[in-house]
mmCIF file of C-alpha atoms in Angstrom:
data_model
loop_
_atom_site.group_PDB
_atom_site.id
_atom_site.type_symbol
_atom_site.label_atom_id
_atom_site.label_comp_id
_atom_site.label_asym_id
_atom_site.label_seq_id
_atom_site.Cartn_x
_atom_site.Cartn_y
_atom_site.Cartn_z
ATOM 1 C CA UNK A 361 45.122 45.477 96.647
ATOM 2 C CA UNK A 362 43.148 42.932 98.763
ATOM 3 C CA UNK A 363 39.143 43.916 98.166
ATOM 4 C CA UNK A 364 36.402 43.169 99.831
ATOM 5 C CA UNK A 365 34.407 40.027 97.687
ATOM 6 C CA UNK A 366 31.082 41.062 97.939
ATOM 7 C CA UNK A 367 30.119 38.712 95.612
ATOM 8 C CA UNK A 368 31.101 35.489 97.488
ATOM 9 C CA UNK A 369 28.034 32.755 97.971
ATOM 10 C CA UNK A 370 28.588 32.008 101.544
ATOM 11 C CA UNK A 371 27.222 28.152 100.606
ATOM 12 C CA UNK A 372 30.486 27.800 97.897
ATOM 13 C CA UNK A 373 33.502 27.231 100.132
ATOM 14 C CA UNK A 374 35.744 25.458 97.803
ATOM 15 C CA UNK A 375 39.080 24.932 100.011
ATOM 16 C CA UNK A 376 39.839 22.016 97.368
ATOM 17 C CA UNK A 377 43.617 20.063 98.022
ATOM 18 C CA UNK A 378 45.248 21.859 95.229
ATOM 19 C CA UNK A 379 44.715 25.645 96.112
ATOM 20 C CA UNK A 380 46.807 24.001 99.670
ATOM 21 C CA UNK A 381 49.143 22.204 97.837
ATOM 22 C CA UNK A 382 49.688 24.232 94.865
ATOM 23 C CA UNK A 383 51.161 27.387 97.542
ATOM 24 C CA UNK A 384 53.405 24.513 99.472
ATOM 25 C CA UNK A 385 55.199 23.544 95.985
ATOM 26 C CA UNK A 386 55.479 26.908 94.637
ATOM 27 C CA UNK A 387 57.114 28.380 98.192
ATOM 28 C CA UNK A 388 59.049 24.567 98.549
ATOM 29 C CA UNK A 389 60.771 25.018 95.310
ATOM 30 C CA UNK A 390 61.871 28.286 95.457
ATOM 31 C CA UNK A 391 63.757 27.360 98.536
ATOM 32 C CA UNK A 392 64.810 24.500 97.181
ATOM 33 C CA UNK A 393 66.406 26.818 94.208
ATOM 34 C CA UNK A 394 67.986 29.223 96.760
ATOM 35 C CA UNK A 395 69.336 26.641 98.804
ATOM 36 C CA UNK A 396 71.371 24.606 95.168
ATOM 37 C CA UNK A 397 72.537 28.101 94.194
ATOM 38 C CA UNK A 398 73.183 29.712 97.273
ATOM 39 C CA UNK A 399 73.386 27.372 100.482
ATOM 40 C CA UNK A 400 76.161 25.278 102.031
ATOM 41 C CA UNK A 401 76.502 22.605 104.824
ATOM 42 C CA UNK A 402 78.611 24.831 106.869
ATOM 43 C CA UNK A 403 76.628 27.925 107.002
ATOM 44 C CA UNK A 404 74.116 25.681 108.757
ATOM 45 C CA UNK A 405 77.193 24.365 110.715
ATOM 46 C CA UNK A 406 77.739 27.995 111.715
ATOM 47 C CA UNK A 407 74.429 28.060 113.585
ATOM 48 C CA UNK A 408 74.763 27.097 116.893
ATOM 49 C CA UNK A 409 71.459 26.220 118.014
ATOM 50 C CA UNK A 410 72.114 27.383 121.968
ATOM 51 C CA UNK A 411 70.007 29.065 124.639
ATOM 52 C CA UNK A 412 69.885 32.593 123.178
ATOM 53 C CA UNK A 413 68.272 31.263 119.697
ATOM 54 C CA UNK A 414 66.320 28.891 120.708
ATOM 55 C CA UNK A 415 64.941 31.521 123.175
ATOM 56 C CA UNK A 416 64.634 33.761 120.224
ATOM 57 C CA UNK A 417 62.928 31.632 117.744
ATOM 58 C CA UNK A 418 60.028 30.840 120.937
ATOM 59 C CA UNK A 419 60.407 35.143 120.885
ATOM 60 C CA UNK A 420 59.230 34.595 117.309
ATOM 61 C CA UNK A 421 56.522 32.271 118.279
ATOM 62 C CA UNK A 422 55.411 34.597 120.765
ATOM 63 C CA UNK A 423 54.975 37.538 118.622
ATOM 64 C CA UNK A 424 52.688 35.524 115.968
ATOM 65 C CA UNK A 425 50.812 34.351 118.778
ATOM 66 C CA UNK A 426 50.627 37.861 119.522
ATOM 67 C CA UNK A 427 49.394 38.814 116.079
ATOM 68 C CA UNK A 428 46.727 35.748 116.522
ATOM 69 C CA UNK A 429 45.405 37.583 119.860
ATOM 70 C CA UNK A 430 45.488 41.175 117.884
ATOM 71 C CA UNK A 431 43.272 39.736 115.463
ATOM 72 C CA UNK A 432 40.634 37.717 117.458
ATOM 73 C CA UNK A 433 40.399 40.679 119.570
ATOM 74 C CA UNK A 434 39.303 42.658 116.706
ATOM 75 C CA UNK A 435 36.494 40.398 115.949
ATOM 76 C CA UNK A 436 35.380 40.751 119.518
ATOM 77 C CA UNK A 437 35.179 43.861 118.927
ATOM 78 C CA UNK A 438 33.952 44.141 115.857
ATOM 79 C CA UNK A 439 30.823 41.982 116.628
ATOM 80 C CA UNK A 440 30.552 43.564 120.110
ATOM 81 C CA UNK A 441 31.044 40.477 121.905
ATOM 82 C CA UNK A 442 28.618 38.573 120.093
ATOM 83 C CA UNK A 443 30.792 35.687 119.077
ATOM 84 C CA UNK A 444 33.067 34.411 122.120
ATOM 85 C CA UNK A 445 36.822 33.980 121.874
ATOM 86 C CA UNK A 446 37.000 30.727 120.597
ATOM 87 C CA UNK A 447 34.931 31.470 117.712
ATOM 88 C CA UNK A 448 36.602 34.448 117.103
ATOM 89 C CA UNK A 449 40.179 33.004 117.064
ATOM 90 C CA UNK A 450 38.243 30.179 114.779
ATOM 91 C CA UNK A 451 37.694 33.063 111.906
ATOM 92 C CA UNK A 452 40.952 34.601 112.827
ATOM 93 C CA UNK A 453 42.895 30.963 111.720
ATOM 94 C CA UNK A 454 40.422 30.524 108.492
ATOM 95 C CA UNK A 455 40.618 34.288 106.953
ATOM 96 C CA UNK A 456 44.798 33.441 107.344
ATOM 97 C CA UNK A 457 44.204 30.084 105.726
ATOM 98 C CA UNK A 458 42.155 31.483 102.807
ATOM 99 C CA UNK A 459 45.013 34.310 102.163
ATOM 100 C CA UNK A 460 47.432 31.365 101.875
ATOM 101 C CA UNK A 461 45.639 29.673 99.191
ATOM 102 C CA UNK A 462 44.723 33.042 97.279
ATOM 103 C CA UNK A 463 46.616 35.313 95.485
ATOM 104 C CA UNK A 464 47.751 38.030 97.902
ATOM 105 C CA UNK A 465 46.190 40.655 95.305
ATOM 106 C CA UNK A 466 42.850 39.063 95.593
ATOM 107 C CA UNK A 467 42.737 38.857 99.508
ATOM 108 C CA UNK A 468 41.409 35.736 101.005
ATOM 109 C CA UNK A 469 40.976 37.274 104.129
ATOM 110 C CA UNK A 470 37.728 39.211 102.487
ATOM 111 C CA UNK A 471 36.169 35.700 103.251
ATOM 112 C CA UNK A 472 36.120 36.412 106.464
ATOM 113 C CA UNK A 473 32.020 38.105 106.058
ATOM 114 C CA UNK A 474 31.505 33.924 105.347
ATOM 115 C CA UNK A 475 33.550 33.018 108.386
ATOM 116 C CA UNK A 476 31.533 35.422 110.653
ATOM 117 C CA UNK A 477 28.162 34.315 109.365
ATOM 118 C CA UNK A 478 29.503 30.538 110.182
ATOM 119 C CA UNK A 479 29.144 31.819 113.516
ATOM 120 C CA UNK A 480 25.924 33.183 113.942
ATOM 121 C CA UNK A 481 26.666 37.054 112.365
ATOM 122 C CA UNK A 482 23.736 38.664 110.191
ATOM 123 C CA UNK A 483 25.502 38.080 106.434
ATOM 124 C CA UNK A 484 25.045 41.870 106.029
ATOM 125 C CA UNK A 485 26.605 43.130 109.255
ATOM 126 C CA UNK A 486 29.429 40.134 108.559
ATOM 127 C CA UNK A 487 30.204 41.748 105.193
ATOM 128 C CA UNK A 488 30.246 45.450 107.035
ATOM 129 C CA UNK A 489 32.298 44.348 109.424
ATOM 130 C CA UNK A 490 34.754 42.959 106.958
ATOM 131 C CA UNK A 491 35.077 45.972 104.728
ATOM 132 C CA UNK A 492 35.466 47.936 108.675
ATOM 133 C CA UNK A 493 38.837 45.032 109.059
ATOM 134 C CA UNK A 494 39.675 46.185 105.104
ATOM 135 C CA UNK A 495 39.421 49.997 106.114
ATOM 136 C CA UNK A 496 41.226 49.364 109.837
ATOM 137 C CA UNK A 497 43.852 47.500 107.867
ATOM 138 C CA UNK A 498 44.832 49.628 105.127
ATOM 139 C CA UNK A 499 44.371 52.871 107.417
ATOM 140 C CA UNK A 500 47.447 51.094 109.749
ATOM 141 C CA UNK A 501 49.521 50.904 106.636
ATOM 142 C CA UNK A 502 48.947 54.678 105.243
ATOM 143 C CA UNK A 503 49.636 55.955 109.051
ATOM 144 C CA UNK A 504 52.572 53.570 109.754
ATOM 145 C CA UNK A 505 54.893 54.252 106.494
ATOM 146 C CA UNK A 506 55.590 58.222 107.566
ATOM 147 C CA UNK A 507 56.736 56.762 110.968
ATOM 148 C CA UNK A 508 58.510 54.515 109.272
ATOM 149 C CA UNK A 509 60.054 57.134 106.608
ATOM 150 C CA UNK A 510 60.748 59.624 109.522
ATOM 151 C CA UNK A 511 62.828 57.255 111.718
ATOM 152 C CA UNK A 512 64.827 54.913 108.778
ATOM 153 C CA UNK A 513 66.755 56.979 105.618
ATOM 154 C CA UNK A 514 65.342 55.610 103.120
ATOM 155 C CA UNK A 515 69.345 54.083 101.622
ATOM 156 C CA UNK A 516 69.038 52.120 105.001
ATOM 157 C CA UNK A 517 65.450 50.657 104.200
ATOM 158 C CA UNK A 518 66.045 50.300 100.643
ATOM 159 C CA UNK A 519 69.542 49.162 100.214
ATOM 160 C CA UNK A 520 73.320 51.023 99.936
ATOM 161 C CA UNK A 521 74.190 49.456 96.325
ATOM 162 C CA UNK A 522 71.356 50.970 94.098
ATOM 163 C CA UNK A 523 71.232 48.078 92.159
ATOM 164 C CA UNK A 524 68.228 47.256 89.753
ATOM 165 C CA UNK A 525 66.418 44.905 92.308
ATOM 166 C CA UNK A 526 66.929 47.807 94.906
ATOM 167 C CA UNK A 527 65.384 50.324 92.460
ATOM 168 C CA UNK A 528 62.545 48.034 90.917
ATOM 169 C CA UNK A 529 61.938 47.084 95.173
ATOM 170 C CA UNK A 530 61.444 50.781 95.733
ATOM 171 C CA UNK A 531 59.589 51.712 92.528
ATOM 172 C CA UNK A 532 57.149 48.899 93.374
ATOM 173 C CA UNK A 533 57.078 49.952 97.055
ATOM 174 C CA UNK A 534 56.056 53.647 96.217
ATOM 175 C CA UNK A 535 53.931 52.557 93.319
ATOM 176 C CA UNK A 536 52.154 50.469 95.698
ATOM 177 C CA UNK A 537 51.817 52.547 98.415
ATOM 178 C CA UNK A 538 50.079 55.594 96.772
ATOM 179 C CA UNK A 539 47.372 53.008 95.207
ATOM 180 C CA UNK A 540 46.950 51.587 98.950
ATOM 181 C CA UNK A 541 46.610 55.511 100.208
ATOM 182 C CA UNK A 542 44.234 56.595 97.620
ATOM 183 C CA UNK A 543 42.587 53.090 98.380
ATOM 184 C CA UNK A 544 42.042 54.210 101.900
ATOM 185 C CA UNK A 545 41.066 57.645 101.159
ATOM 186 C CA UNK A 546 37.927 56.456 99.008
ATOM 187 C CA UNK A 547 37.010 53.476 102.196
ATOM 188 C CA UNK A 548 36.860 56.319 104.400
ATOM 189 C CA UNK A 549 35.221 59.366 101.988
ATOM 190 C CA UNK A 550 32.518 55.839 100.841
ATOM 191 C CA UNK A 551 32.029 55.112 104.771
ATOM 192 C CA UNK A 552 32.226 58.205 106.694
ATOM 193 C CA UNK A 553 31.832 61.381 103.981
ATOM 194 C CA UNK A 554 29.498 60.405 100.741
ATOM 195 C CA UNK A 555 29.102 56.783 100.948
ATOM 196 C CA UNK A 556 25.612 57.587 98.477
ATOM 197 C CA UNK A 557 28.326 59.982 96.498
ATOM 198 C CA UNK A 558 31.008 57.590 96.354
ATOM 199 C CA UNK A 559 29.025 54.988 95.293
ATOM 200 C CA UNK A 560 27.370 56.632 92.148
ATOM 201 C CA UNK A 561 30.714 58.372 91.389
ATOM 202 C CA UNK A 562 32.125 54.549 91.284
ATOM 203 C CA UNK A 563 29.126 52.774 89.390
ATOM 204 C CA UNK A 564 29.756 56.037 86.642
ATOM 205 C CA UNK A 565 32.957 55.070 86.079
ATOM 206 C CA UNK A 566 32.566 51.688 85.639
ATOM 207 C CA UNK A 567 29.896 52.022 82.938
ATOM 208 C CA UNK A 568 32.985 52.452 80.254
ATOM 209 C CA UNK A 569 33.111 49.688 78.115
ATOM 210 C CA UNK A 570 36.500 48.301 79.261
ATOM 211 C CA UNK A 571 35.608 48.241 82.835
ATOM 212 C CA UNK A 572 31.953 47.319 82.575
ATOM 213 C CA UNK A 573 32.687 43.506 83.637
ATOM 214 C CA UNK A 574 33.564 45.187 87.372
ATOM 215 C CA UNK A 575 30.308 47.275 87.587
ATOM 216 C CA UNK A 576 28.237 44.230 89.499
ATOM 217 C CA UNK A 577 30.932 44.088 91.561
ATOM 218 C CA UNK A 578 31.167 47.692 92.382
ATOM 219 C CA UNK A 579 27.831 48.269 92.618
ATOM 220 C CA UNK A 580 28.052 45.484 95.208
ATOM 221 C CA UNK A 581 30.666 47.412 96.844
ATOM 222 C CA UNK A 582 28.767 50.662 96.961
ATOM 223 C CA UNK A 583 26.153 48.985 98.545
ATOM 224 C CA UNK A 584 28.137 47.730 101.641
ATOM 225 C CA UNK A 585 29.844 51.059 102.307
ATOM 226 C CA UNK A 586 26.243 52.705 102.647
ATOM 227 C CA UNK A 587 25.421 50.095 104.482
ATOM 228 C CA UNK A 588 28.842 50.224 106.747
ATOM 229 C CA UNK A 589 28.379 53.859 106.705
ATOM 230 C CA UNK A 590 25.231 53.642 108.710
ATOM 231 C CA UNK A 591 26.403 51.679 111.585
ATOM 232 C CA UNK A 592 29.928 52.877 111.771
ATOM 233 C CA UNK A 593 29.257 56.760 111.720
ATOM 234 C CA UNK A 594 27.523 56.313 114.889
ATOM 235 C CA UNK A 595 30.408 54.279 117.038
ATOM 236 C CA UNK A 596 31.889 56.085 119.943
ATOM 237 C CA UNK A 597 35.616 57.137 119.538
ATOM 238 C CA UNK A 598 36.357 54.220 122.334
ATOM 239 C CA UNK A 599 35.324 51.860 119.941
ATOM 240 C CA UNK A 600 37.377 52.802 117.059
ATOM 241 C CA UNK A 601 40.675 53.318 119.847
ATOM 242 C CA UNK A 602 39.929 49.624 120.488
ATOM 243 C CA UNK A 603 39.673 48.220 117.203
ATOM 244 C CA UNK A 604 42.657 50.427 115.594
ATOM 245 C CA UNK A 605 44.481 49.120 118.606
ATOM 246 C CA UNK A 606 44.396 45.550 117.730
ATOM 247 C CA UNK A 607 44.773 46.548 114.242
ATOM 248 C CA UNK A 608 48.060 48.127 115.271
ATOM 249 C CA UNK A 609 48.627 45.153 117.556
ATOM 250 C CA UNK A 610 48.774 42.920 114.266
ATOM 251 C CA UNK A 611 50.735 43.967 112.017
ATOM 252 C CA UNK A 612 53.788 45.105 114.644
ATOM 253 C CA UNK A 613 53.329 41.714 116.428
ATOM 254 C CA UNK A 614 53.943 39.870 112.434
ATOM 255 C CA UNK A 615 56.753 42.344 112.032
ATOM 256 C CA UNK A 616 58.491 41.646 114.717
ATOM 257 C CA UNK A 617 58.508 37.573 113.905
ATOM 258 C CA UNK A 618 61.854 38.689 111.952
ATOM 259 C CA UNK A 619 63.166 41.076 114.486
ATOM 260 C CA UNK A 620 62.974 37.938 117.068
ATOM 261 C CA UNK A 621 64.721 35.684 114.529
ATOM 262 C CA UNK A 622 67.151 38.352 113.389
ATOM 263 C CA UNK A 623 68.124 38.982 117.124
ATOM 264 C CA UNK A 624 69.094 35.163 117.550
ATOM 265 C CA UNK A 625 70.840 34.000 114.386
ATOM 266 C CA UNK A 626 72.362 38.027 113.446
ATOM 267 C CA UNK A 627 72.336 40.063 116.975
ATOM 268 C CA UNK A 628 74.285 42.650 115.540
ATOM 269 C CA UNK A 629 71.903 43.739 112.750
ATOM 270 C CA UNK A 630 70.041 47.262 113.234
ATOM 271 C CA UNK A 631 66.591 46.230 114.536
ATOM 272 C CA UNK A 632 65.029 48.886 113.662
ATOM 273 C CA UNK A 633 65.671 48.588 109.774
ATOM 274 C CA UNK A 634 64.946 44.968 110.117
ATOM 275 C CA UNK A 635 61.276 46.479 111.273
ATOM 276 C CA UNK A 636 61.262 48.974 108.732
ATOM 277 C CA UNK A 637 61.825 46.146 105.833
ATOM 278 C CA UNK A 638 59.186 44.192 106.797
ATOM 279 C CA UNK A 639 56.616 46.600 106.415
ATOM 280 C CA UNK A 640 58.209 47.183 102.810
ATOM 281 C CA UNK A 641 58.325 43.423 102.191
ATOM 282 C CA UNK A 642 54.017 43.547 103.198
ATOM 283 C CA UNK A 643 53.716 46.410 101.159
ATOM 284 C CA UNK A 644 55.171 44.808 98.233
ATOM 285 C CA UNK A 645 53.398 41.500 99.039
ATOM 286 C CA UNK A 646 50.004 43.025 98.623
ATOM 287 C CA UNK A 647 50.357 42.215 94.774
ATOM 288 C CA UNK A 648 51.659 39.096 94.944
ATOM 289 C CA UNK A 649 50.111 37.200 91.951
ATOM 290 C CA UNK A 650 50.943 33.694 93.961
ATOM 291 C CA UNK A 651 48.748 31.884 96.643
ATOM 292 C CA UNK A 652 50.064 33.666 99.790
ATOM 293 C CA UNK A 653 52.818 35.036 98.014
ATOM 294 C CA UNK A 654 54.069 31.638 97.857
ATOM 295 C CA UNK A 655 57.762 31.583 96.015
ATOM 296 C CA UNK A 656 57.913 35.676 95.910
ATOM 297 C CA UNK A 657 57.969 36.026 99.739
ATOM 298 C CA UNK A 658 61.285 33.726 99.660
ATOM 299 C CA UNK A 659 62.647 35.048 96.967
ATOM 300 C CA UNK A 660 62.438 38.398 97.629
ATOM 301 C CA UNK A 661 63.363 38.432 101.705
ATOM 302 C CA UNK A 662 66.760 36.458 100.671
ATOM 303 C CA UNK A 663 67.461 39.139 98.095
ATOM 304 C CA UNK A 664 66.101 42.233 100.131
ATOM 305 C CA UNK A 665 67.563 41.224 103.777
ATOM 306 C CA UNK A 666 71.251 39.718 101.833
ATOM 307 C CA UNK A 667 72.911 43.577 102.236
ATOM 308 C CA UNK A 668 72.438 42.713 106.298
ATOM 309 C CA UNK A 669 73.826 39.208 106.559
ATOM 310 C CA UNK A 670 77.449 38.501 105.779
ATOM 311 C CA UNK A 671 75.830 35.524 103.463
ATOM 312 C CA UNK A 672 73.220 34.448 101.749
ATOM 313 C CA UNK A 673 72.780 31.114 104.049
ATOM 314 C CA UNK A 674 71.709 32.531 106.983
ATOM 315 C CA UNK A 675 69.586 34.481 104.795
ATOM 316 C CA UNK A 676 67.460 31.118 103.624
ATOM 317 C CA UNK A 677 67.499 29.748 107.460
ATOM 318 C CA UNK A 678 65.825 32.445 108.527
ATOM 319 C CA UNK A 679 63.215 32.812 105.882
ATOM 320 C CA UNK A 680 62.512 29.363 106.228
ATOM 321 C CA UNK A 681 61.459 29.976 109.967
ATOM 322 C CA UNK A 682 59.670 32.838 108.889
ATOM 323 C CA UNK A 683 58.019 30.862 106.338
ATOM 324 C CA UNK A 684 57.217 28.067 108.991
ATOM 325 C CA UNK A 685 56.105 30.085 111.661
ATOM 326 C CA UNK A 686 53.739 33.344 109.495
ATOM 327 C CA UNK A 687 52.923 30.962 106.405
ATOM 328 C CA UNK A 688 52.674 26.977 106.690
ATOM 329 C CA UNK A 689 51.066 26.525 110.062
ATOM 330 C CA UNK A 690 48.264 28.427 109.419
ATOM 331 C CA UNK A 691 48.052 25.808 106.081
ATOM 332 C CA UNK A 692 47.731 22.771 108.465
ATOM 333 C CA UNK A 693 45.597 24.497 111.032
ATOM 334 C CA UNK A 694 43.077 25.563 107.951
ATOM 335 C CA UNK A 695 42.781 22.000 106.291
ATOM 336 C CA UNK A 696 41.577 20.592 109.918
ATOM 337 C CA UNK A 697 39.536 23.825 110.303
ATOM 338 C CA UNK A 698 38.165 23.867 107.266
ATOM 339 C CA UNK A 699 35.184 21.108 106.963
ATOM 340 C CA UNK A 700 33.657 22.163 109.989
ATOM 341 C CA UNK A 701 33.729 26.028 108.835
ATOM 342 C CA UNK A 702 31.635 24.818 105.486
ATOM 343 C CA UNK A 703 28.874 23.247 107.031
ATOM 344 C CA UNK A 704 25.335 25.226 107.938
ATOM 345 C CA UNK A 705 25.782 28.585 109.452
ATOM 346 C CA UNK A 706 25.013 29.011 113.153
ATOM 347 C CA UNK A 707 21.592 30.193 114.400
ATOM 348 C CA UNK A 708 21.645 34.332 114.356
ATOM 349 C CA UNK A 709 23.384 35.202 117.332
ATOM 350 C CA UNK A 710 23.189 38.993 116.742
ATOM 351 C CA UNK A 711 22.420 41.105 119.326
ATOM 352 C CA UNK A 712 22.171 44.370 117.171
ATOM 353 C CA UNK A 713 21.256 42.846 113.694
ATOM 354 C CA UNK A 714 22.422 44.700 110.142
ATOM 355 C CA UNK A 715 19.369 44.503 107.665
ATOM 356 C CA UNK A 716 20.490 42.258 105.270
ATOM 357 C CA UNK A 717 20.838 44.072 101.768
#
């Protein structure tokens, strides 16, 4: 589960070329492996490239711009206007670069706290607003899957054949989940309830001998939620309606990249269920152990979406635009974003400054 890294030097921004290219080979050879075992020349023949698709793959386009907006709103938001919209949709593109060169279970996007202190943000009201985008996000995800549950059976999200990917898909899923729910459950008791509780409960634990390497880091994270608990607890309800709004304004907008492709290159297929599965496939991506879940996130959308294609080519075409359109472009836009986003920090621009712990 993505954490906050309270420990990051905001100075030490080391976006060196192999933690870009290393994700690009991993992901590139995986395809490359699905297409020799499972691709011909006439599936792609099959595609016929008119009006309707290409309409639907701008559709695509559309929604990730859509997701882009969703999240650069939230930093608006989150800073109360004290970055403008450019600089916002700046950390927007670099927190998505930095989760494509991470490990998905690490979360790159906790680098946003350096991203907003690039432009101006008090470090210590950068890295409460960050664990506030941690909290936001995994609160979406804990809301969204009973939705989800109530409106898809469960043999329609997870598969007909109960096969052992299908079962080792949903024990991971569930597995997952109730980690990212208890997850959430501590944010908000640590922010809202006992942050002064939660964080001695936490540093307590961590004393035991096997998990004493963590306790700096902990104790790091204690810190933040008192200090997040102090300016959050006071926010109007307007505020958080706003904020959650985008949230929920992000993730649909990313889901629906697939339901845009899926409508052009498989109209038939149920739309909802293709919705449904992506929020599975996120779910399951939080522990990815590659850079952006590089090689995985193939892998496992060929074998999880297969059961609603009548082959396994169309299957690889449309990951690939997936791919293209929610992975590798945020990649290119990062490496040209990048240098200017590691040099000196922008004067304070704070309007209600966060004492720096």
């Amino acid at each position: 589960m993505a954490t906050a890294n309270t420990q990051s030097n905001p100075g030490s921004g080391d976006f060196s070329r192999w933690r870009v290219i290393l994700p690009v080979i991993i992901g590139l050879c995986v395809i490359a492996w699905l297409f020799h075992n499972e691709f011909s020349v006439e599936v792609w023949k099959s595609v016929h490239f008119d009006s309707r698709v290409i309409i639907c793959i701008a559709l695509a386009w559309l929604f990730m711009a859509g997701r882009d907006f969703g999240l650069t709103w939230r930093f608006r938001s989150l800073t109360d206007k004290d970055i403008t919209w450019k600089q916002a949709l700046r950390v927007n593109f670099m927190c998505e670069f930095t989760s494509a060169i991470t490990p998905s279970a690490v979360g790159g996007s906790s680098l946003g706290m350096i991203f907003l202190h690039h432009e101006g943000i008090n470090l210590g009201r950068a890295t409460t607003l960050m664990l506030t985008t941690l909290f936001l996000d995994e609160l979406f995800f804990s809301l969204a899957c009973p939705f989800i549950m109530l409106f898809i059976p469960q043999n329609e999200l997870f598969g007909f054949s109960h096969n052992s990917f299908e079962t080792g898909l949903k024990l991971v899923f569930w597995i997952v989940y109730g980690v990212l729910v208890a997850w959430t459950a501590l944010l908000f008791l640590g922010i809202f309830v006992k942050p002064n509780g939660i964080k001695n409960a936490l540093i307590f634990i961590f004393r035991f001998r096997w998990l004493r390497r963590w306790q700096p880091a902990v104790a790091a994270l204690g810190d933040n939620m008192v200090a997040a608990s102090r300016e959050l607890r006071s926010r109007p309800a307007k505020w958080w309606l706003r904020v959650f709004s985008a949230t929920i304004l992000t993730w649909s907008s990313r889901f629906m990249v697939v339901n845009a492709l899926f409508l052009g290159l498989v109209p038939a297929a149920d739309q909802l269920v293709v919705f449904g599965r992506q929020f599975v496939v996120w779910v399951v991506l939080m522990v990815s152990p590659t850079p952006g879940g590089s090689g995985i996130s193939e892998w496992l959308f060929t074998e999880y979406y297969g059961d609603m294609l009548h082959n396994a080519g169309i299957a690889l075409i449309i990951a690939l635009f997936w791919r293209i359109i929610t992975y590798y472009v945020y990649l290119i836009i990062g490496v040209f974003l990048a240098p200017s986003m590691l040099k000196a920090p922008r004067k304070n621009t704070d309007k209600n400054k966060l004492t720096q712990k």
